[in-house]
Each structure stands twice: as C-alpha cells, then as structure tokens.
Coordinates of C-alpha atoms in Angstrom, one line a residue:
X20 CA -4.3 -81.4 -14.9
X21 CA -1.7 -81.3 -12.2
X22 CA -1.1 -78.9 -9.5
X23 CA 1.4 -76.2 -10.2
X24 CA 4.7 -76.7 -8.6
X25 CA 8.1 -75.1 -8.6
X26 CA 9.6 -75.7 -12.1
X27 CA 12.6 -73.7 -13.0
X28 CA 14.4 -73.5 -16.3
X29 CA 18.1 -73.6 -15.6
X30 CA 19.3 -73.0 -19.1
X31 CA 18.0 -72.0 -22.6
X32 CA 16.3 -74.6 -24.7
X33 CA 16.8 -75.5 -28.3
X34 CA 14.3 -76.5 -30.9
X35 CA 14.9 -80.0 -32.3
X36 CA 17.5 -80.3 -35.0
X37 CA 18.6 -83.3 -37.1
X38 CA 20.7 -85.6 -35.0
X39 CA 24.3 -86.0 -35.8
X40 CA 26.0 -89.4 -36.0
X41 CA 27.3 -90.6 -32.6
X42 CA 30.8 -91.1 -34.1
X43 CA 32.3 -90.3 -37.5
X44 CA 35.2 -92.8 -36.7
X45 CA 33.0 -95.8 -36.0
X46 CA 35.0 -98.1 -38.3
X47 CA 38.2 -97.9 -36.2
X48 CA 38.6 -101.5 -35.0
X49 CA 38.7 -100.8 -31.2
X50 CA 35.8 -98.5 -31.4
X51 CA 33.3 -101.3 -32.1
X52 CA 31.7 -103.9 -29.8
X53 CA 30.8 -103.7 -26.1
X54 CA 32.4 -101.7 -23.3
X55 CA 32.1 -102.5 -19.6
X56 CA 31.4 -99.8 -17.1
X57 CA 34.7 -99.3 -15.1
X58 CA 32.7 -99.3 -11.8
X59 CA 30.3 -102.2 -12.4
X60 CA 29.6 -105.0 -14.9
X61 CA 27.0 -103.2 -17.1
X62 CA 27.8 -103.4 -20.8
X63 CA 27.4 -100.6 -23.4
X64 CA 27.8 -100.5 -27.1
X65 CA 30.6 -98.0 -27.7
X66 CA 29.1 -96.9 -31.0
X67 CA 25.4 -96.4 -30.2
X68 CA 25.4 -96.2 -26.4
X69 CA 28.4 -94.0 -25.7
X70 CA 26.3 -91.2 -24.2
X71 CA 24.3 -93.7 -22.2
X72 CA 27.6 -94.9 -20.6
X73 CA 28.5 -91.4 -19.5
X74 CA 25.0 -90.8 -18.2
X75 CA 25.2 -94.1 -16.3
X76 CA 28.5 -93.1 -14.7
X77 CA 27.1 -89.8 -13.6
X78 CA 23.7 -91.0 -12.2
X79 CA 24.7 -94.3 -10.7
X80 CA 28.3 -93.7 -9.7
X81 CA 28.6 -89.9 -9.4
X82 CA 31.5 -89.9 -11.8
X83 CA 32.2 -87.2 -14.4
X84 CA 34.7 -87.7 -17.3
X85 CA 36.3 -84.4 -18.3
X86 CA 36.6 -83.7 -22.1
X87 CA 35.0 -87.1 -23.0
X88 CA 34.7 -86.1 -26.6
X89 CA 38.5 -86.0 -26.9
X90 CA 39.0 -89.6 -25.9
X91 CA 40.0 -91.5 -29.0
X92 CA 39.0 -94.9 -27.7
X93 CA 36.1 -95.2 -25.3
X94 CA 36.6 -99.0 -24.9
X95 CA 40.4 -98.8 -24.4
X96 CA 40.0 -95.9 -21.9
X97 CA 37.5 -97.6 -19.7
X98 CA 39.0 -101.1 -20.0
X99 CA 42.2 -99.6 -18.5
X100 CA 40.5 -97.7 -15.7
X101 CA 38.4 -100.8 -14.8
X102 CA 41.6 -102.5 -13.9
X103 CA 43.1 -99.6 -12.1
X104 CA 39.9 -98.9 -10.1
X105 CA 40.0 -102.5 -8.9
X106 CA 43.5 -101.9 -7.6
X107 CA 43.3 -98.5 -5.9
X108 CA 40.5 -96.3 -4.6
X109 CA 38.9 -93.6 -6.8
X110 CA 40.3 -90.8 -4.7
X111 CA 43.8 -91.7 -5.9
X112 CA 42.8 -90.7 -9.5
X113 CA 39.8 -88.4 -9.3
X114 CA 39.2 -84.9 -8.0
X115 CA 36.4 -85.1 -5.3
X116 CA 33.7 -82.5 -5.4
X117 CA 31.0 -82.2 -2.8
X118 CA 27.6 -81.0 -3.9
X119 CA 24.4 -81.2 -1.8
X120 CA 26.2 -83.4 0.7
X121 CA 27.2 -85.9 -2.0
X122 CA 30.6 -86.7 -3.4
X123 CA 31.2 -86.5 -7.1
X124 CA 34.3 -87.8 -8.8
X125 CA 36.0 -85.9 -11.7
X126 CA 38.3 -88.0 -13.8
X127 CA 40.4 -85.8 -16.0
X128 CA 43.8 -85.4 -17.7
X129 CA 44.9 -83.3 -14.8
X130 CA 46.1 -86.6 -13.3
X131 CA 49.3 -87.6 -15.1
X132 CA 48.2 -91.2 -15.5
X133 CA 45.0 -90.2 -17.2
X134 CA 46.9 -87.8 -19.5
X135 CA 49.4 -90.5 -20.4
X136 CA 46.5 -92.9 -21.2
X137 CA 44.7 -90.5 -23.5
X138 CA 47.9 -89.7 -25.4
X139 CA 48.7 -93.4 -25.7
X140 CA 45.3 -94.2 -27.1
X141 CA 45.6 -91.3 -29.6
X142 CA 49.0 -92.5 -30.7
X143 CA 47.7 -96.1 -31.0
X144 CA 44.8 -94.9 -33.3
X145 CA 47.2 -92.8 -35.4
X146 CA 49.6 -95.8 -35.8
X147 CA 46.7 -97.9 -37.0
X148 CA 45.5 -95.2 -39.4
X149 CA 49.0 -94.8 -40.9
X150 CA 49.4 -98.5 -41.3
X151 CA 46.0 -98.7 -43.1
X152 CA 47.1 -95.8 -45.3
X153 CA 50.3 -97.7 -46.2
X154 CA 48.3 -100.7 -47.2
X155 CA 46.2 -98.5 -49.5
X156 CA 49.3 -97.1 -51.2
X157 CA 50.8 -100.5 -51.8
X158 CA 47.6 -102.1 -53.0
X159 CA 48.1 -103.0 -56.7
X160 CA 44.6 -104.5 -57.1
X161 CA 42.8 -101.1 -57.2
X162 CA 40.3 -100.9 -60.0
X163 CA 37.6 -98.3 -60.2
X164 CA 35.7 -96.3 -62.8
X165 CA 35.9 -92.5 -62.7
X166 CA 33.0 -90.6 -61.0
X167 CA 32.6 -88.3 -64.0
X168 CA 33.8 -90.1 -67.1
X169 CA 34.3 -93.7 -68.5
X170 CA 38.0 -93.8 -67.5
X171 CA 38.9 -96.9 -65.4
X172 CA 41.9 -96.5 -63.2
X173 CA 43.7 -99.9 -62.6
X174 CA 47.0 -98.7 -61.1
X175 CA 46.6 -97.0 -57.7
X176 CA 44.3 -94.8 -55.6
X177 CA 46.8 -92.0 -55.9
X178 CA 46.6 -92.0 -59.7
X179 CA 42.8 -92.2 -59.4
X180 CA 42.7 -89.0 -57.2
X181 CA 45.2 -87.3 -59.6
X182 CA 42.8 -88.1 -62.5
X183 CA 39.9 -86.6 -60.6
X184 CA 42.0 -83.5 -59.8
X185 CA 43.5 -82.8 -63.2
X186 CA 40.8 -84.0 -65.5
X187 CA 37.7 -82.9 -63.6
X188 CA 39.1 -80.4 -61.1
X189 CA 37.7 -82.3 -58.1
X190 CA 39.9 -81.2 -55.3
X191 CA 39.9 -83.7 -52.4
X192 CA 43.4 -83.0 -51.1
X193 CA 46.8 -84.6 -51.6
X194 CA 46.8 -88.4 -51.7
X195 CA 49.4 -88.5 -48.9
X196 CA 47.0 -86.7 -46.6
X197 CA 44.0 -89.0 -47.3
X198 CA 43.0 -92.4 -45.8
X199 CA 40.1 -94.7 -46.2
X200 CA 40.0 -93.5 -49.8
X201 CA 37.5 -96.1 -51.0
X202 CA 35.0 -95.0 -48.4
X203 CA 35.6 -91.4 -49.3
X204 CA 34.9 -92.1 -53.0
X205 CA 31.8 -94.1 -52.1
X206 CA 30.5 -91.2 -50.0
X207 CA 31.0 -88.7 -52.8
X208 CA 29.5 -91.1 -55.4
X209 CA 26.4 -91.6 -53.1
X210 CA 25.9 -87.8 -52.9
X211 CA 26.3 -87.3 -56.7
X212 CA 23.8 -90.1 -57.3
X213 CA 21.3 -88.3 -55.1
X214 CA 22.0 -85.1 -57.2
X215 CA 23.5 -83.4 -54.2
X216 CA 26.4 -80.9 -54.3
X217 CA 29.3 -82.2 -52.2
X218 CA 30.2 -78.7 -51.0
X219 CA 27.0 -76.8 -50.3
X220 CA 24.9 -80.0 -50.1
X221 CA 22.0 -78.6 -52.0
X222 CA 20.0 -80.9 -54.2
X223 CA 19.3 -80.3 -57.8
X224 CA 16.7 -81.5 -60.3
X225 CA 19.1 -83.4 -62.6
X226 CA 22.7 -84.3 -63.1
X227 CA 23.3 -81.7 -65.8
X228 CA 22.2 -78.8 -63.5
X229 CA 24.3 -80.3 -60.7
X230 CA 27.4 -80.4 -62.8
X231 CA 26.9 -76.9 -64.0
X232 CA 26.4 -75.6 -60.5
X233 CA 29.5 -77.3 -59.2
X234 CA 31.5 -75.9 -62.1
X235 CA 30.3 -72.4 -61.8
X236 CA 30.5 -72.1 -58.0
X237 CA 33.8 -73.9 -57.6
X238 CA 32.1 -76.5 -55.6
X239 CA 34.2 -79.4 -56.7
X240 CA 35.5 -80.1 -53.2
X241 CA 34.0 -81.4 -50.0
X242 CA 32.3 -79.3 -47.4
X243 CA 34.9 -78.5 -44.7
X244 CA 32.2 -77.9 -42.2
X245 CA 30.8 -81.4 -42.6
X246 CA 32.5 -83.4 -39.8
X247 CA 31.8 -86.7 -41.6
X248 CA 34.7 -86.0 -43.9
X249 CA 37.2 -85.6 -41.0
X250 CA 37.8 -89.3 -40.9
X251 CA 39.3 -89.3 -44.4
X252 CA 42.1 -86.9 -43.5
X253 CA 45.1 -88.1 -41.5
X254 CA 45.4 -84.7 -39.7
X255 CA 42.1 -85.5 -38.0
X256 CA 43.9 -88.3 -36.1
X257 CA 46.6 -86.1 -34.7
X258 CA 46.2 -84.8 -31.2
X259 CA 44.3 -81.5 -31.6
X260 CA 44.5 -81.8 -35.3
X261 CA 42.0 -80.0 -37.5
X262 CA 41.4 -80.3 -41.2
X263 CA 42.1 -77.3 -43.3
X264 CA 39.9 -76.5 -46.3
X265 CA 41.5 -78.9 -48.8
X266 CA 42.9 -77.4 -52.0
X267 CA 41.5 -73.9 -51.7
X268 CA 41.8 -72.3 -55.1
X269 CA 44.2 -69.4 -55.4
X270 CA 42.5 -66.0 -55.9
X271 CA 44.1 -65.3 -59.3
X272 CA 43.2 -68.8 -60.6
X273 CA 39.6 -68.5 -59.3
X274 CA 39.2 -65.0 -60.8
X275 CA 40.5 -66.2 -64.2
X276 CA 38.1 -69.2 -64.1
X277 CA 35.3 -66.9 -63.0
X278 CA 35.8 -64.6 -66.0
X279 CA 36.1 -67.5 -68.4
X280 CA 33.0 -69.4 -67.2
X281 CA 30.7 -66.6 -66.3
X282 CA 29.0 -65.7 -63.0
X283 CA 25.4 -67.1 -63.2
X284 CA 24.0 -67.5 -59.7
X285 CA 20.5 -68.3 -60.8
X286 CA 20.5 -71.8 -59.5
X287 CA 21.4 -70.8 -56.0
X288 CA 18.7 -71.4 -53.4
X289 CA 19.2 -70.4 -49.8
X290 CA 17.7 -72.7 -47.2
X291 CA 15.3 -70.7 -45.1
X292 CA 15.7 -70.9 -41.3
X293 CA 12.8 -72.7 -39.7
X294 CA 10.3 -70.6 -37.8
X295 CA 8.2 -72.3 -35.1
X296 CA 4.7 -71.4 -34.1
X297 CA 4.3 -69.8 -30.7
X298 CA 1.9 -72.5 -29.5
X299 CA 2.4 -75.8 -31.4
X300 CA 5.3 -77.6 -33.2
X301 CA 4.2 -76.2 -36.6
X302 CA 7.3 -75.1 -38.5
X303 CA 8.0 -73.5 -41.8
X304 CA 10.4 -71.2 -43.5
X305 CA 8.2 -68.2 -44.2
X306 CA 7.1 -65.6 -41.6
X307 CA 3.7 -64.9 -43.3
X308 CA 2.9 -68.6 -43.3
X309 CA 3.5 -68.9 -39.5
X310 CA 1.4 -65.8 -38.9
X311 CA -1.3 -67.2 -41.1
X312 CA -1.1 -70.5 -39.3
X313 CA -1.5 -68.9 -35.8
X314 CA -4.6 -67.0 -37.1
X315 CA -6.3 -70.0 -38.7
X316 CA -5.4 -72.7 -36.2
X317 CA -5.2 -70.8 -32.9
X318 CA -7.4 -67.7 -33.7
X319 CA -4.4 -65.6 -32.7
X320 CA -4.0 -62.5 -34.9
X321 CA -0.4 -61.5 -34.3
X322 CA -0.5 -58.1 -36.0
X323 CA -3.6 -57.0 -34.0
X324 CA -2.6 -58.6 -30.7
X325 CA 1.0 -57.3 -30.7
X326 CA 0.2 -54.1 -32.7
X327 CA 0.7 -51.8 -29.8
X328 CA 3.8 -53.3 -28.4
X329 CA 7.3 -52.1 -29.3
X330 CA 10.1 -54.4 -30.3
X331 CA 11.4 -55.1 -26.8
X332 CA 7.9 -55.8 -25.4
X333 CA 7.3 -58.3 -28.2
X334 CA 10.5 -60.0 -27.3
X335 CA 9.4 -60.4 -23.7
X336 CA 6.0 -61.6 -24.7
X337 CA 7.3 -64.2 -27.1
X338 CA 9.8 -65.6 -24.6
X339 CA 7.2 -65.7 -21.9
X340 CA 4.7 -67.6 -24.1
X341 CA 7.4 -70.0 -25.2
X342 CA 8.3 -70.7 -21.6
X343 CA 4.7 -71.2 -20.5
X344 CA 3.9 -73.5 -23.4
X345 CA 7.0 -75.5 -22.8
X346 CA 6.0 -76.0 -19.1
X347 CA 2.4 -77.0 -20.3
X348 CA 1.0 -74.0 -18.4
X349 CA -2.0 -72.0 -19.6
X350 CA -0.9 -68.4 -19.1
X351 CA -4.5 -67.1 -19.2
X352 CA -6.1 -69.1 -16.5
X353 CA -3.1 -70.6 -14.6
X354 CA -4.0 -74.3 -15.2
X355 CA -1.1 -76.8 -15.7
X356 CA -1.4 -79.9 -17.8
X357 CA 0.5 -83.2 -18.3
X358 CA 1.2 -82.8 -22.0
X359 CA 1.3 -80.0 -24.5
X360 CA -1.5 -81.7 -26.5
X361 CA -3.9 -81.4 -23.5
X362 CA -2.8 -77.8 -22.9
X363 CA -3.5 -76.8 -26.6
X364 CA -6.8 -78.6 -26.5
X365 CA -7.8 -76.6 -23.4
X366 CA -6.6 -73.3 -24.8
X367 CA -8.5 -73.9 -28.0
X368 CA -11.7 -74.8 -26.2
X369 CA -11.4 -71.9 -23.7
X370 CA -10.2 -69.5 -26.4
X371 CA -7.1 -68.6 -24.3
X372 CA -4.8 -67.8 -27.2
X373 CA -4.6 -64.2 -26.1
X374 CA -2.1 -61.5 -25.1
X375 CA -0.8 -62.4 -21.6
X376 CA -1.2 -60.0 -18.8
X377 CA 1.8 -57.6 -18.8
X378 CA 2.4 -58.1 -15.0
X379 CA 3.4 -61.7 -15.9
X380 CA 5.7 -61.0 -18.9
X381 CA 7.0 -57.5 -18.4
X382 CA 10.1 -58.5 -16.5
X383 CA 13.8 -58.3 -17.5
X384 CA 14.3 -62.0 -17.4
X385 CA 12.2 -62.4 -20.5
X386 CA 14.7 -60.4 -22.6
X387 CA 16.6 -63.7 -22.7
X388 CA 15.4 -66.2 -25.2
X389 CA 13.6 -69.3 -24.0
X390 CA 15.0 -71.1 -27.1
X391 CA 18.5 -70.2 -28.2
X392 CA 17.7 -71.0 -31.9
X393 CA 14.4 -69.2 -32.0
X394 CA 14.2 -67.6 -35.5
X395 CA 10.8 -66.0 -34.6
X396 CA 12.7 -63.4 -32.5
X397 CA 14.9 -62.4 -35.4
X398 CA 11.9 -61.5 -37.5
X399 CA 10.1 -59.2 -35.0
X400 CA 9.6 -55.6 -36.1
X401 CA 9.2 -52.5 -34.0
X402 CA 5.6 -51.2 -34.1
X403 CA 6.5 -47.9 -32.5
X404 CA 8.3 -45.0 -34.1
X405 CA 11.7 -44.2 -32.6
X406 CA 11.4 -41.4 -30.0
X407 CA 14.0 -39.3 -31.9
X408 CA 12.1 -39.7 -35.2
X409 CA 8.8 -38.8 -33.3
X410 CA 10.5 -35.6 -32.0
X411 CA 11.8 -34.7 -35.5
X412 CA 8.5 -35.3 -37.1
X413 CA 6.8 -33.1 -34.5
X414 CA 9.3 -30.3 -34.9
X415 CA 8.9 -30.5 -38.7
X416 CA 5.2 -30.4 -38.4
X417 CA 5.2 -27.5 -36.0
X418 CA 7.6 -25.6 -38.3
X419 CA 5.4 -26.3 -41.3
X420 CA 2.2 -25.3 -39.6
X421 CA 3.6 -22.2 -37.8
X422 CA 6.6 -20.9 -39.8
X423 CA 8.7 -18.2 -38.3
X424 CA 7.9 -14.7 -39.7
X425 CA 10.4 -13.5 -42.2
X426 CA 12.6 -10.7 -41.2
X427 CA 12.8 -7.7 -43.4

C-alpha cells in the first residue's frame, strides 16, 4: 500500500485496442535505417522508434514538432535540421513557449524554411513513387497466376488487373492509379488464403462461403477505411491526398446485380463491441456475460446494487468506479495500492465490491466518461419511470378509480 497523494486525470482514458503499424509506407527507401536526433547524437530506427524520437525531443530537448504525422520522410527531415541547428540557434527557426519557467521550442511549417523542406520531401517521395510505377508499367517479365482461376498473365500488370476486373469483378482501381502492384496482390492473396473478406474483413469457414459472400455483398474491392491500402494508390503520395473509394459501383448496376443474384444476408455476422468489467480486465461482447462475471467473480450483483438508481446516477457510479480502479484506490475503505492486482485481492478479501457512497460519486464531473470507448455506458438502462409517464399513470389510475359522475 502507498499513501494517497494528489493524482489528477487530465484527459479521458481509452481501453486497449489492437496496435496499428507504425508506418504503412515503411518500404519507401529513405524511410528505413537509423536517424540521428537533430540536437544530439542519439540514434533511432525511423520505422520502429519514430515515436521514441519525438518523445526524446520533448523530454530531453524541450522541442515539439508540429504535425509530425504529415512529414513524409523522418530521416530526411531531421538530417536537414541537424545541419541547420549546428549553424544557427534554435530561436531562429522555432517558436519559443514558456511553461512553468521553462522554454519549449515549437518547430512548425509556420517558418518558411520548414514549409519548404516538408514540401520538398513530399515531392521527392512522389517522384520516387512515380518512377517506380513507370518501371512496373515497362516490366515485360511479369508472370502471375490469377487469384480466382487458372489463368496465367504473362504480359503486364495492367492486363492482370484488367482480367481481375472484367472476369472476376474485383475492383481495385485503374492501373494508372496504382503502384506497388505486386505487394497489393500479395496482400489480397494472403487475406483470401486466410478466408478473410478483403472489404469487411470478416473471416468465413471455407472458400466457397467466402466467395459467395463477396459476390452477394459486392465486397470484391478493398476496404477504403483500412489505411494499409493507402500505400498502393498514387493519390496517397500527393500533398494532402486522400484515396477515394475505388471503383464504387453505380446504383443502377448494383441494383440490377442485386435483383439478379438475390439478397441473402444470412452469412453476415456483426462484430460485437467489447464490454469491460467494472473491476478487472475481463472483456466480452455480451452484456449478460459481463453481469454474470461480476456476480460470480466479484460478488457484485449489478441489478440489485444499481436497481434503485436512475440512468444518470448509474453513469456517475460507473465513471467513479472506473476512475478509482484505474488509480488503484479502494473506494470503500480509502486504501491505495501499487497495482490493480493488489487492489482486487484486497477488495475480494474485504468484500468491498459494493455500491460507493453517494457523497463520493454524486458530482457533475462523473457525467463525463473515464474511458472514451466505454461500451458499458452505452448499455445502461433507466430503472426509474419517466416523471411524465408516472404522472400520466397516476392520472389514469385516479380517473379509473374515481370516474367523474355522468351528467344527465
């Protein structure tokens, strides 16, 4: 146990989610290898340690890079500034901000030299991509079997994509808009081999069911929300470019195909949003399972404990408990622990999985979620009847029990 100290939550939390790749453009030549900090000699891998580099700049050098995610070449960017910082002081390029008697340096494209550098690096990457695309077009040694049939294309990647489009209705976009086509086909083939739909990314039991699903749902195109596909579209390398949904079928064509092929949605399975236990990391997709888990594992009967609380009071209680558990603080006795495991062990032994005292949770601050992606809050129900409904019921009851005398 540790003594309770001041511990404030400055922003909402988030339950853990699957990590995204550090960079979807990692095969660009100048985005591999080591990069040196512009203010010292420490090395960072630009692919796997990019975030560490920015954290190092902030903590060790009090430097912040504005819109870092828009920089197309981390290595090129910092190699340039390492030279410039050795020639002139930081204040010539950075905006100086004073916080708690310390100076912080903001490097952004507000400075003309930084703006010119960012645009130059973006153009350099675009030129390399276009050059690579040109080599793909002129490559006469292409030889690959179709993803769906036994046809082997031996002429060009463009003809291969045309075959996929016309023979199998796989819409990946115009060949002139694509780059790194071999890697794109490899990625699609990998998903199909795992029996995964390339659009909705659901997995099916066998290839026949998968093919039927993709045909009926018009899912023979890549998922536009999956950013891993951005690297295969030239527009992604333009400044501020965004990929449109490739080859969206026209409404009339889609409707005609729908009528022709039928409208069976029986194979659709929606992924449930994860619901996290109030006390431990247990997660599942069903509300009843979470409630049952809390009863069996924590002896916390949600329906009984929260039965007299209305919707808004439940929201405040849930957010309060979430915060206290996150801070490893037992809300029943006030003890604070080093880890959540020790806290849960204590609460189990002391039987402290109870309804907190209202003087602790009944405050407006707990209307705001402790975790932004807390599905638990979305499933709460109001245990009290609406006041208007209560009044209506009472009036109806009074009228039924004591009807007005009829007038003759």
